[in-house]
mmCIF file of C-alpha atoms and ligand atoms in Angstrom:
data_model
loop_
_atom_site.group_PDB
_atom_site.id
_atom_site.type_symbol
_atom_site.label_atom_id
_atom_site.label_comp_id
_atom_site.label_asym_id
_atom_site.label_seq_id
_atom_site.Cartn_x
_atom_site.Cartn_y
_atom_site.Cartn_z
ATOM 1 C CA UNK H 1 6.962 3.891 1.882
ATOM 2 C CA UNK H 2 6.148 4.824 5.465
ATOM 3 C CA UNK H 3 6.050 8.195 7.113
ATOM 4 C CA UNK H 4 9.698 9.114 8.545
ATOM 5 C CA UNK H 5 8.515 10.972 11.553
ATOM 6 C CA UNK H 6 6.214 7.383 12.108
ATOM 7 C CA UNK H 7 9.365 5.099 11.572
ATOM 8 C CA UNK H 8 11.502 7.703 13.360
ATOM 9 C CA UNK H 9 9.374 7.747 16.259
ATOM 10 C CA UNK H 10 8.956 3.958 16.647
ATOM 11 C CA UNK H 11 13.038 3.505 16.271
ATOM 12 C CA UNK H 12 13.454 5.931 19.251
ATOM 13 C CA UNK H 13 11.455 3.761 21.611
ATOM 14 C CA UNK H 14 12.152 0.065 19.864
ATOM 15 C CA UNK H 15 14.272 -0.931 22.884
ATOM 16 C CA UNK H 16 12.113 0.832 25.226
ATOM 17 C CA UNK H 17 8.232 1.223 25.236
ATOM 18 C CA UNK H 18 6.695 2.895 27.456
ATOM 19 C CA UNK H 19 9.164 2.960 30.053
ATOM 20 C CA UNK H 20 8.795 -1.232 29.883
ATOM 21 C CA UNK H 21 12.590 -1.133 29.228
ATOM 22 C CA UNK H 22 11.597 -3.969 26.741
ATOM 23 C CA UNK H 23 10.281 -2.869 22.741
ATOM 24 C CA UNK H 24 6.957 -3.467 22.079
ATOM 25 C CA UNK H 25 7.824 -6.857 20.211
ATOM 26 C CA UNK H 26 8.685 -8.119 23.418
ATOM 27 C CA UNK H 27 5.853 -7.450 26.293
ATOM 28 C CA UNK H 28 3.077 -9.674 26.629
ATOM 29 C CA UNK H 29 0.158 -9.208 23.772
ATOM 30 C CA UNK H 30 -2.457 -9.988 27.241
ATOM 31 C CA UNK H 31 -0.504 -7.159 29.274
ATOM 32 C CA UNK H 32 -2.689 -4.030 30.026
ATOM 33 C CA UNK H 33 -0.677 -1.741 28.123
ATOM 34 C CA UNK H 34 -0.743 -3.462 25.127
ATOM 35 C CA UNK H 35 -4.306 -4.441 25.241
ATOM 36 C CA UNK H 36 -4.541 -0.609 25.726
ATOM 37 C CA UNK H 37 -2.596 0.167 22.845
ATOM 38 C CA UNK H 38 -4.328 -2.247 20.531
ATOM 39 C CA UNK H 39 -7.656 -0.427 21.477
ATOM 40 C CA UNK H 40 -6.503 2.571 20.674
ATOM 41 C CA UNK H 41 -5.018 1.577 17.511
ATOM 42 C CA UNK H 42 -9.089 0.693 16.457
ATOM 43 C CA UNK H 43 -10.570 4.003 18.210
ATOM 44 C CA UNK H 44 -8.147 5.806 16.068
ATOM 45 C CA UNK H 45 -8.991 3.669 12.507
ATOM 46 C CA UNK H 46 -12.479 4.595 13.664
ATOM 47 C CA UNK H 47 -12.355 7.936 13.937
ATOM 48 C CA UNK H 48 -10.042 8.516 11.237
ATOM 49 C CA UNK H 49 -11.934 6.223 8.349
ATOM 50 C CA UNK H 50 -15.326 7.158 10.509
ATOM 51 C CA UNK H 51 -16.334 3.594 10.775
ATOM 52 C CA UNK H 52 -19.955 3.599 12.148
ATOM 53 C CA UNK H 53 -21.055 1.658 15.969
ATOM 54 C CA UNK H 54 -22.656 -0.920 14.153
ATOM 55 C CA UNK H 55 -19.360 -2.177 12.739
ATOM 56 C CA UNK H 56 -16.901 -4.528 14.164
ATOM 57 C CA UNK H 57 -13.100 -3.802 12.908
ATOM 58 C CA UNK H 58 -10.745 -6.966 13.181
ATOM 59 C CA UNK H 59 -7.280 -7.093 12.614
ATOM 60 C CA UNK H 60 -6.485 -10.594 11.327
ATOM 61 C CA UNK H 61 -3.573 -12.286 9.680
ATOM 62 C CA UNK H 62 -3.084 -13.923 6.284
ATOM 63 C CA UNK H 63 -3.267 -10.910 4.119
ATOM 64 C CA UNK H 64 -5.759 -9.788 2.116
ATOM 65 C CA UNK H 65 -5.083 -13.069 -0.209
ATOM 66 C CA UNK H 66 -6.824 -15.080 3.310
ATOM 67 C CA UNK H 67 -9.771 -13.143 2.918
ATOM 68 C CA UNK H 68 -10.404 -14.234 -0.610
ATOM 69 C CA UNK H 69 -11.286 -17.657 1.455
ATOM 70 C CA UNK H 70 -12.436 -16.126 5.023
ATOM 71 C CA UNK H 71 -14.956 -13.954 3.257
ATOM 72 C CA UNK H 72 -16.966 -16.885 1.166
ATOM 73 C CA UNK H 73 -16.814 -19.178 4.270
ATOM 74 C CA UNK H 74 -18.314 -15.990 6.835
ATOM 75 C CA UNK H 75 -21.052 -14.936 4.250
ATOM 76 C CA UNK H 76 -22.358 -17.798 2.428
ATOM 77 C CA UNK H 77 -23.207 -21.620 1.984
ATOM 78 C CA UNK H 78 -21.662 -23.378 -0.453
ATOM 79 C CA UNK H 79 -23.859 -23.058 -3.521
ATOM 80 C CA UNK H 80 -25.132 -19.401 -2.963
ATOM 81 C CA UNK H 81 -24.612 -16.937 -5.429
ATOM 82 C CA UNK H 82 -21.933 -14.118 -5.287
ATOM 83 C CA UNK H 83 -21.930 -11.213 -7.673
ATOM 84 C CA UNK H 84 -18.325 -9.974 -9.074
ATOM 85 C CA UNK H 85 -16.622 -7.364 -11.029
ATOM 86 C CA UNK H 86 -12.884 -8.478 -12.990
ATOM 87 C CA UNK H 87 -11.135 -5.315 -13.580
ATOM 88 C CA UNK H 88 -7.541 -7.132 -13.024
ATOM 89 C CA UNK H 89 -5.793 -9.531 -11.179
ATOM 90 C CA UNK H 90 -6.690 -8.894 -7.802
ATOM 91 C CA UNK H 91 -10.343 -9.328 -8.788
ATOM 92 C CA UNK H 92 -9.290 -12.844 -10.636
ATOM 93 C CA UNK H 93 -7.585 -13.950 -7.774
ATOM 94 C CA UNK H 94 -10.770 -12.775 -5.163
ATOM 95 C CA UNK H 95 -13.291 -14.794 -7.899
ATOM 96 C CA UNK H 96 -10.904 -17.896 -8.251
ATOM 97 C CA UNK H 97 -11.198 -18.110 -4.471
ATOM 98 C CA UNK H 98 -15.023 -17.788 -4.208
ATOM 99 C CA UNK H 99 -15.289 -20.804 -6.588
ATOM 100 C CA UNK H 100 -12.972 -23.023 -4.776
ATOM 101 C CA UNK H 101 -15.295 -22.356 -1.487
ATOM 102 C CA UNK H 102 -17.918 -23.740 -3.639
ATOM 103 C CA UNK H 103 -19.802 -20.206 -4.276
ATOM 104 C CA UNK H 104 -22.285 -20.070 -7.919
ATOM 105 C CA UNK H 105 -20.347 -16.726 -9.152
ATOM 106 C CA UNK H 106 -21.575 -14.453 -11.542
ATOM 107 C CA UNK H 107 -19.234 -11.810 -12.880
ATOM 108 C CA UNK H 108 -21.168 -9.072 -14.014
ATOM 109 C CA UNK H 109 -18.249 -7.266 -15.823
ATOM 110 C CA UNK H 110 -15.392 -8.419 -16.885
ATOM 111 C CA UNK H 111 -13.014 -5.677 -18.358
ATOM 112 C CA UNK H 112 -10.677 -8.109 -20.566
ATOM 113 C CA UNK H 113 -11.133 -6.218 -23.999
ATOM 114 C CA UNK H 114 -9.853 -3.005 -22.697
ATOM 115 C CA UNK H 115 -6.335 -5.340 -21.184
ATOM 116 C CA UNK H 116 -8.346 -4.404 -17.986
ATOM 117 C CA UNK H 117 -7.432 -0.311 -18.477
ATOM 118 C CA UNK H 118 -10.463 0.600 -17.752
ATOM 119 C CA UNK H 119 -13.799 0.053 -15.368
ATOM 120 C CA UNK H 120 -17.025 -0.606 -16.288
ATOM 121 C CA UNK H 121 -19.580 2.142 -16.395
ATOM 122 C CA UNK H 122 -21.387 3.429 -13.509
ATOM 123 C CA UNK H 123 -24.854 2.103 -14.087
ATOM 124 C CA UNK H 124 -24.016 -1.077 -16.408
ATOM 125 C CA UNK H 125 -24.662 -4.110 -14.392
ATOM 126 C CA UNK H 126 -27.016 -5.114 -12.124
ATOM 127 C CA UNK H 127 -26.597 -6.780 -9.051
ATOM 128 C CA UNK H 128 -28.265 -10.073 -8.630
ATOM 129 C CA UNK H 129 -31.081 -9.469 -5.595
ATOM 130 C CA UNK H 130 -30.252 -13.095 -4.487
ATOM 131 C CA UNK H 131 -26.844 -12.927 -4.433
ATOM 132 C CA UNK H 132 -25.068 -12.952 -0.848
ATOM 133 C CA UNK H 133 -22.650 -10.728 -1.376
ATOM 134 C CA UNK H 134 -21.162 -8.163 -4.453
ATOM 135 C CA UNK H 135 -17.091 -7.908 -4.217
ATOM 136 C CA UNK H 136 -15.199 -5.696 -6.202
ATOM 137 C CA UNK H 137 -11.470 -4.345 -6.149
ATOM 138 C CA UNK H 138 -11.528 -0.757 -5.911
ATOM 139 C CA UNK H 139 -8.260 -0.148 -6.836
ATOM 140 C CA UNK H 140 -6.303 -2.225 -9.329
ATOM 141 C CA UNK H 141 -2.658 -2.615 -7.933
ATOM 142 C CA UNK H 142 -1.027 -3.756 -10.179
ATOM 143 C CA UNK H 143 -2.768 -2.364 -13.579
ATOM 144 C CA UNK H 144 -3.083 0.761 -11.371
ATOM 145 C CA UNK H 145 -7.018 0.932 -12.196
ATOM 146 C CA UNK H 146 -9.415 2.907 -9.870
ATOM 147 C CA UNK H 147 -13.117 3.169 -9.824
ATOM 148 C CA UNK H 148 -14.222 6.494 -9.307
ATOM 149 C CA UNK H 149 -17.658 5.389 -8.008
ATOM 150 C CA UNK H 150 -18.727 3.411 -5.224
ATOM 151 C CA UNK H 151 -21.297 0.986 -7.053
ATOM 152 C CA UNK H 152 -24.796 0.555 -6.187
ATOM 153 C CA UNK H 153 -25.638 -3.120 -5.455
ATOM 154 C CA UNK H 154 -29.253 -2.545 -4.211
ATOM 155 C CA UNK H 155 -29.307 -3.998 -0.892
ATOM 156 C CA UNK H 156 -26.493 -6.505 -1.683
ATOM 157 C CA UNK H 157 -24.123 -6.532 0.994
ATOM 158 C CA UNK H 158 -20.805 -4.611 -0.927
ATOM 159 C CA UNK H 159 -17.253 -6.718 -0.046
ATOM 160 C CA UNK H 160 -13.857 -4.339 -0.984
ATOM 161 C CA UNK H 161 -10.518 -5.257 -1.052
ATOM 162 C CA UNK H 162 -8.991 -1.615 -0.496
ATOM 163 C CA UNK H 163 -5.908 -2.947 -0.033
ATOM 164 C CA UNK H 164 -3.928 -0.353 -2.232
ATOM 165 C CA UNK H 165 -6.749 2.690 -1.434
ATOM 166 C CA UNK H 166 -7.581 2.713 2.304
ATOM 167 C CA UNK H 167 -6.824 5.483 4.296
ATOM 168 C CA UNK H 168 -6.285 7.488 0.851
ATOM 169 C CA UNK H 169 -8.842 9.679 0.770
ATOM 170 C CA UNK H 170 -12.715 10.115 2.906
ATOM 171 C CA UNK H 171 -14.165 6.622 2.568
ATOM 172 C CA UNK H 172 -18.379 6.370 3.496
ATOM 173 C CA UNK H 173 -17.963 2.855 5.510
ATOM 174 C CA UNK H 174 -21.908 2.618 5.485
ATOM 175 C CA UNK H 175 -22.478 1.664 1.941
ATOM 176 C CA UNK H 176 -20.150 -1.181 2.328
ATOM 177 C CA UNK H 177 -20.831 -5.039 3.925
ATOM 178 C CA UNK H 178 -16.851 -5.912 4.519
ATOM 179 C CA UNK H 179 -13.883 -3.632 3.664
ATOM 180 C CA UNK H 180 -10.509 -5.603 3.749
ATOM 181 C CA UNK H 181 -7.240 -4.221 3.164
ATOM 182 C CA UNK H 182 -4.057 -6.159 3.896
ATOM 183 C CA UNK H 183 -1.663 -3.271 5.795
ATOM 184 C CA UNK H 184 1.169 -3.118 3.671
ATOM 185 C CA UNK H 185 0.241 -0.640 1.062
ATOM 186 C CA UNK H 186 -1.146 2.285 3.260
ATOM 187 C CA UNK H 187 -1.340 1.098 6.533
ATOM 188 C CA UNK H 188 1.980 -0.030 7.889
ATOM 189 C CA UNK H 189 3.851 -3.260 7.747
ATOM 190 C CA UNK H 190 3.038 -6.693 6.539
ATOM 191 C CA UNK H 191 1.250 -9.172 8.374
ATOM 192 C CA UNK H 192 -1.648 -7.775 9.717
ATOM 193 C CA UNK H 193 -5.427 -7.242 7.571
ATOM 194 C CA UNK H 194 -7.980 -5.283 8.262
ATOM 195 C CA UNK H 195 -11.667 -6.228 8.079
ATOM 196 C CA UNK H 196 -14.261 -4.022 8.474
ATOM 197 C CA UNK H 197 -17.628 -6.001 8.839
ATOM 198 C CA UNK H 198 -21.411 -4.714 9.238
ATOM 199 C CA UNK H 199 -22.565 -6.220 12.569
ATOM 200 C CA UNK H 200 -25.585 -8.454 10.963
ATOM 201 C CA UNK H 201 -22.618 -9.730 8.829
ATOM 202 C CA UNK H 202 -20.705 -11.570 11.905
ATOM 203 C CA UNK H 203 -22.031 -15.149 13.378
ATOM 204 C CA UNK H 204 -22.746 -17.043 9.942
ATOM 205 C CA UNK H 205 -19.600 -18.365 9.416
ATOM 206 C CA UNK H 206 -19.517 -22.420 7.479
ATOM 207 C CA UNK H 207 -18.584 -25.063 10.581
ATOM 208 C CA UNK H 208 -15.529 -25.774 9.407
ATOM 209 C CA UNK H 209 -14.006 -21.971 9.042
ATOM 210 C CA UNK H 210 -11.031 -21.935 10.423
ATOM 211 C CA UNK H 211 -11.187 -20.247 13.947
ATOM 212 C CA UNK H 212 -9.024 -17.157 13.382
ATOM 213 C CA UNK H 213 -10.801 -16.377 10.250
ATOM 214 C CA UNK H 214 -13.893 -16.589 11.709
ATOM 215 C CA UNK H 215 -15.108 -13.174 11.938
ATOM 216 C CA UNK H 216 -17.299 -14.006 15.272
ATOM 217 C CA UNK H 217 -15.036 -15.936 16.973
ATOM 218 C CA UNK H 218 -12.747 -13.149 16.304
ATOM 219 C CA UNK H 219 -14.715 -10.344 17.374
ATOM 220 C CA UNK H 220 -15.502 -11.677 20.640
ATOM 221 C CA UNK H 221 -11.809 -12.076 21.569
ATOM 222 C CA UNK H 222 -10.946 -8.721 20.249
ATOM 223 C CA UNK H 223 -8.790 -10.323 17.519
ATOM 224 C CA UNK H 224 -7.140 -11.735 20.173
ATOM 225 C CA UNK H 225 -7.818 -15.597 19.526
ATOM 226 C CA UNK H 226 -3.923 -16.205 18.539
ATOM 227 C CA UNK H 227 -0.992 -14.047 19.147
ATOM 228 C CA UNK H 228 -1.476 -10.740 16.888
ATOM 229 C CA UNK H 229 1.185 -9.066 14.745
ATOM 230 C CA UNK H 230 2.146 -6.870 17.820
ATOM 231 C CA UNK H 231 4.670 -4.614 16.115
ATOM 232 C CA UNK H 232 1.863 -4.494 13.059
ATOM 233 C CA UNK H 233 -0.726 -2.881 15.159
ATOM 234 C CA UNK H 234 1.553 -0.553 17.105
ATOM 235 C CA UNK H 235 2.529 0.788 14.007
ATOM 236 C CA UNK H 236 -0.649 1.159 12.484
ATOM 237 C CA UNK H 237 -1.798 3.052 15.771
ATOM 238 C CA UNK H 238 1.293 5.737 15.275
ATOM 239 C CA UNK H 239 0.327 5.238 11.309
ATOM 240 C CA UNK H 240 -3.253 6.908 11.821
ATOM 241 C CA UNK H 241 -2.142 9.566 14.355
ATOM 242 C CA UNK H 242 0.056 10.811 11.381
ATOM 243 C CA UNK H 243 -2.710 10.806 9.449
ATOM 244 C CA UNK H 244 -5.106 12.541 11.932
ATOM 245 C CA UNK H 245 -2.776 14.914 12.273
ATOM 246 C CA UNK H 246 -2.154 15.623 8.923
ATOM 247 C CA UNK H 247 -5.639 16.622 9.018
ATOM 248 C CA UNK H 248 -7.265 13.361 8.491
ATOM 249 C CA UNK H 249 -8.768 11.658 4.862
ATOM 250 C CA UNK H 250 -9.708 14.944 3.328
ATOM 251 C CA UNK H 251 -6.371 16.089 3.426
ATOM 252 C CA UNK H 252 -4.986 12.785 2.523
ATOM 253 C CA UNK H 253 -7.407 12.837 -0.163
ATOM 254 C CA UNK H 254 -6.467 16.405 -1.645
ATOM 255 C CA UNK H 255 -2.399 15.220 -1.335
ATOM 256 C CA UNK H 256 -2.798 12.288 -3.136
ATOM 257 C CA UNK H 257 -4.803 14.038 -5.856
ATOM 258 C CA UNK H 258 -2.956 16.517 -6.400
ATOM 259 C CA UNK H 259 0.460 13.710 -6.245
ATOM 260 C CA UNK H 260 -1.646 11.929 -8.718
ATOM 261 C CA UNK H 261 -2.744 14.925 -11.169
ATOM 262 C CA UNK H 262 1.096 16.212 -11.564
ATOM 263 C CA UNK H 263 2.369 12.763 -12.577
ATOM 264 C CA UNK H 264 -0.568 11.662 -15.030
ATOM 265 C CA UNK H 265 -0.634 15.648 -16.220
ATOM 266 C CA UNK H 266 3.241 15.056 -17.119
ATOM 267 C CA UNK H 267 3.146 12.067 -18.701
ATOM 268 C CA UNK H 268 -0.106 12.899 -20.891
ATOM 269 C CA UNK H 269 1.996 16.079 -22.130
ATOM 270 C CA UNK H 270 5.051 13.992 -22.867
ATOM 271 C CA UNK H 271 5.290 12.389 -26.498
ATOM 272 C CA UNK H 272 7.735 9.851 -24.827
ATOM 273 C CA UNK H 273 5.517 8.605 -22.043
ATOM 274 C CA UNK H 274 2.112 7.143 -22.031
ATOM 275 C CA UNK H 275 -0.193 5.959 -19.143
ATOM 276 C CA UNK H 276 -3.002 3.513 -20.743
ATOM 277 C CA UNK H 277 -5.717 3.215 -18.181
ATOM 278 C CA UNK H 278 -8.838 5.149 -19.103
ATOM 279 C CA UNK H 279 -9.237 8.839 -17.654
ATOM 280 C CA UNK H 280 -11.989 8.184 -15.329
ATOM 281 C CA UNK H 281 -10.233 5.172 -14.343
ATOM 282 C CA UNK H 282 -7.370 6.374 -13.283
ATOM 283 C CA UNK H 283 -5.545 4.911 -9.517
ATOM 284 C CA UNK H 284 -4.249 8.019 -7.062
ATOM 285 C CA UNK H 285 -1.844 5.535 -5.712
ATOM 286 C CA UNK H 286 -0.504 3.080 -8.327
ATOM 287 C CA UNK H 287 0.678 4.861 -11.749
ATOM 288 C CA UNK H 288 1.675 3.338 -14.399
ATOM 289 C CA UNK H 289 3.459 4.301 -17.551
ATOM 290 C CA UNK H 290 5.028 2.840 -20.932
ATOM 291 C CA UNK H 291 7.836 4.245 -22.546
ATOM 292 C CA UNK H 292 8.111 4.618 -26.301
ATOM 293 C CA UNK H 293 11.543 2.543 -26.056
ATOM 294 C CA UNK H 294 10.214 -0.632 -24.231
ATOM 295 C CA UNK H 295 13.756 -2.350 -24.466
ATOM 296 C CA UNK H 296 15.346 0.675 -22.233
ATOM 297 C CA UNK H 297 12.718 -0.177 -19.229
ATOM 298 C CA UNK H 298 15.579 -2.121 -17.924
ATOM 299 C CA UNK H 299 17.960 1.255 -18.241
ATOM 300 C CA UNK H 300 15.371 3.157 -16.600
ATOM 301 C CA UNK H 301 14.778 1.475 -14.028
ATOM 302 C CA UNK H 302 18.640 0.978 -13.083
ATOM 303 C CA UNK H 303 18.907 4.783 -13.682
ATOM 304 C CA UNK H 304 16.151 5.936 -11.485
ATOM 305 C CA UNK H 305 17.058 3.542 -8.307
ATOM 306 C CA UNK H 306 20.954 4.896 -8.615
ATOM 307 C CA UNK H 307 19.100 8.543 -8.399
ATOM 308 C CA UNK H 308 17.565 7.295 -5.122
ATOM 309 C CA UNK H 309 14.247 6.368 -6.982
ATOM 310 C CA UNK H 310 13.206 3.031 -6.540
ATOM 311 C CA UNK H 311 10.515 0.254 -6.672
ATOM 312 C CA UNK H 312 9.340 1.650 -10.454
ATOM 313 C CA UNK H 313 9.656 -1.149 -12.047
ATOM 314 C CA UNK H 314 5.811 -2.307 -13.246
ATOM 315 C CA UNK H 315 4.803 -5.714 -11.738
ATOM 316 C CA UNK H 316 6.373 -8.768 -13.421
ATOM 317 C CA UNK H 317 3.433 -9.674 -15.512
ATOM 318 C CA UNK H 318 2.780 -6.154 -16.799
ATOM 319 C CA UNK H 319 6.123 -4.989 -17.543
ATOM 320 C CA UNK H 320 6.095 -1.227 -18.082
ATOM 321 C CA UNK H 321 6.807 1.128 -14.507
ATOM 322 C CA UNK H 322 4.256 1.519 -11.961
ATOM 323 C CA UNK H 323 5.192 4.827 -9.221
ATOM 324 C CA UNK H 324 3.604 3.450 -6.358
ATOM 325 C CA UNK H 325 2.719 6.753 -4.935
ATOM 326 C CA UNK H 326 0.959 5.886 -1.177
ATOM 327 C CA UNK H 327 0.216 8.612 1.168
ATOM 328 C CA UNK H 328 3.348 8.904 3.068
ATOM 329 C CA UNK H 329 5.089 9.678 -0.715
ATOM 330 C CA UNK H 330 5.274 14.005 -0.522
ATOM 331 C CA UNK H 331 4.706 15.725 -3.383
ATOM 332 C CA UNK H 332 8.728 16.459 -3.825
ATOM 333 C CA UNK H 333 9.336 12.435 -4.269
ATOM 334 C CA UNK H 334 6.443 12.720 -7.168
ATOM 335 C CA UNK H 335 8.481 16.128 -8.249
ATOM 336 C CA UNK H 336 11.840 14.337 -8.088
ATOM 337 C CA UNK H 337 10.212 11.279 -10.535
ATOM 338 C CA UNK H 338 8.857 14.262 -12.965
ATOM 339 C CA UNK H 339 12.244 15.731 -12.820
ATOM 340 C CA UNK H 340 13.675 12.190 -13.835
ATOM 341 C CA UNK H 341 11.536 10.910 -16.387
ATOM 342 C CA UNK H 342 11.965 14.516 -18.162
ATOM 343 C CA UNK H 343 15.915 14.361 -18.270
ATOM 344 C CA UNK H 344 15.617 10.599 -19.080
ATOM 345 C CA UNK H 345 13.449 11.253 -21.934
ATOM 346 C CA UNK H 346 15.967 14.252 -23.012
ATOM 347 C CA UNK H 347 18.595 11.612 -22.934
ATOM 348 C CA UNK H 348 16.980 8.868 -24.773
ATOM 349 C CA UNK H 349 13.835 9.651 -27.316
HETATM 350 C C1 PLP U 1 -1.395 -6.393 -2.355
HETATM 351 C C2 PLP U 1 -2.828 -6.697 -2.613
HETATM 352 C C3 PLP U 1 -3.414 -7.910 -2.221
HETATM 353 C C4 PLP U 1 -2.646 -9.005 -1.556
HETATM 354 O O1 PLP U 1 -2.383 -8.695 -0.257
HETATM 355 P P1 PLP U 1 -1.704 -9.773 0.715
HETATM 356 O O2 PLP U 1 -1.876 -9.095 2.041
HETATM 357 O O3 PLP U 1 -0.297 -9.908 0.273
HETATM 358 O O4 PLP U 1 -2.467 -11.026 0.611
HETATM 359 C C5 PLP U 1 -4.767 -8.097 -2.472
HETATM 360 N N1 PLP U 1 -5.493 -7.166 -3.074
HETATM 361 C C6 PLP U 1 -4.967 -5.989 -3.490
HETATM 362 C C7 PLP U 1 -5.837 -4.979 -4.158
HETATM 363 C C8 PLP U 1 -3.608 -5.729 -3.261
HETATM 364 O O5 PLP U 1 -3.090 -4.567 -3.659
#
């Protein structure tokens, strides 16, 4: 979900922005206020994620998916080596990519035996020296696994897809080479991606990248080569000056923890429930949970989107429920699930 005041605000001033008399969909992406608003969309993601000068943030289209491809063809030559860690299907689908562009990929972990509920240890792989970049998915989607440690990868360039984490909590940008996140979990609505690229990492793209996913080409048009998702980045601008104003990551970070900590805390004290992702594993944003009556996930689901809960359905090749709980969730929408899943379990175990 997205903040109500945000989509609120934007709905007052859809058929007039600015005093254009036109929405924002509809002046020209070259016009000086939009150029102006587009800039302040990335002053505000870079004072709210504290993204350091020597950073370029570009907001690009095709998704997070696009930058399993745009990232192999920025950073490397076919044949070089690329580090990875498989903690679900996010991961698969990031290392499936890398070996189509050609990439010799390593993965250093692979967390199949635990039905990828876990992550692997802090300290139990090494990154290759020689390897161009290390890419790992910080947060699992859709098995709703988290690391709770940023890995070290020596001097490795780090590549994250924080698709389903951004914005969720303080984030230290330097340790990182690329952070990508398509918009749509955190960030606002579909169609626009965020990169987040380490200067010395810009201007090696393969010849035949394709121009808007080249991350130089990009950056010297201010992501500006091809029409951008204009109603993507105005959003995302009114997006992080709720979140500034909420006080920022920290607070983010102690709202979601706390969202978090009541819903695993419930379900861990419930003999009807059970969340199987390992403790130190578990995601702030995406929880999942079985019930002891598998064939009534259909029931539950029904039952909880006629109660005005909805989208708890785990993803289609997990089955289960997954409470996508993303920062502009308040703790009474986490409250009102607790509530639920109590009274459900009353009805039914
Ligand atoms: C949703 C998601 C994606 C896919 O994003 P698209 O923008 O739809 O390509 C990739 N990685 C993670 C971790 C996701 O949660």
């Amino acid at each position: 979900m997205l903040p109500t005041d945000v989509l609120e605000a934007a709905a007052s001033e859809l058929t007039d922005w600015q005093g254009s008399g036109m929405s924002v969909m509809e002046v020209s992406h070259r016009g000086k206020d939009f150029v102006a608003a587009a800039a302040e969309t990335e002053s505000l993601l870079r004072e709210v994620m504290g993204v350091p000068q020597d950073y370029r943030v570009l907001f690009l289209q095709g998704g997070a998916s696009g930058q399993f491809d745009a990232i192999p063809m920025n950073l490397t030559a076919v044949g070089d080596k690329a580090n990875f860690l498989n903690t679900g299907q996010w991961s698969a689908k990031a290392i499936k990519a890398a070996r189509t562009q050609g990439l010799d990929v390593t993965v250093l972990a692979d967390e199949a035996a635990s039905n990828y509920t876990t992550t692997p240890a802090q300290g139990s792989f090494t990154v290759d020296p020689t390897a161009a970049y290390f890419h790992y998915t910080p947060n699992e989607t859709i098995g709703g696994v988290e690391f709770g440690y940023v890995p070290d990868a020596g001097g490795v360039p780090i590549v994250a897809d924080l698709s389903s984490t951004i914005l969720s909590r303080p984030i230290d940008v330097s340790k990182y080479g690329v952070i990508y996140a398509g918009a749509q979990k955190n960030m606002g609505p579909s169609g626009l991606c965020v990169v987040v690229v380490r200067n010395d990492l810009v201007g090696h793209a393969r010849p035949r990248t394709p121009a808007v996913w080249d991350y130089k080409a990009m950056a010297e048009s201010d992501s500006m080569l091809n029409t951008p998702p204009t109603f993507g980045l105005y959003l995302l601008g009114r997006i992080l000056a709720w979140v500034k104003d909420a006080g920022g990551l920290p607070a983010m970070g102690e709202r979601n923890h706390a969202k978090a900590a009541a819903l695993y805390s419930f379900i861990d004290a419930s003999e009807y429930y059970t969340n199987p992702v390992a403790l130190d594993s578990r995601s702030w944003m995406n929880v999942t949970f079985l019930q002891a009556k598998p064939e009534l996930d259909k029931t539950f689901v029904a039952q909880a989107s006629a109660a005005g809960l909805t989208n708890l359905a785990g993803h289609r090749s997990v089955g289960g429920m997954r409470a996508s709980i993303y920062n502009a969730m308040p703790a009474e929408g986490v409250q009102a699930l607790i509530d639920f899943m109590a009274d459900f379990e009353r009805r039914n175990a």
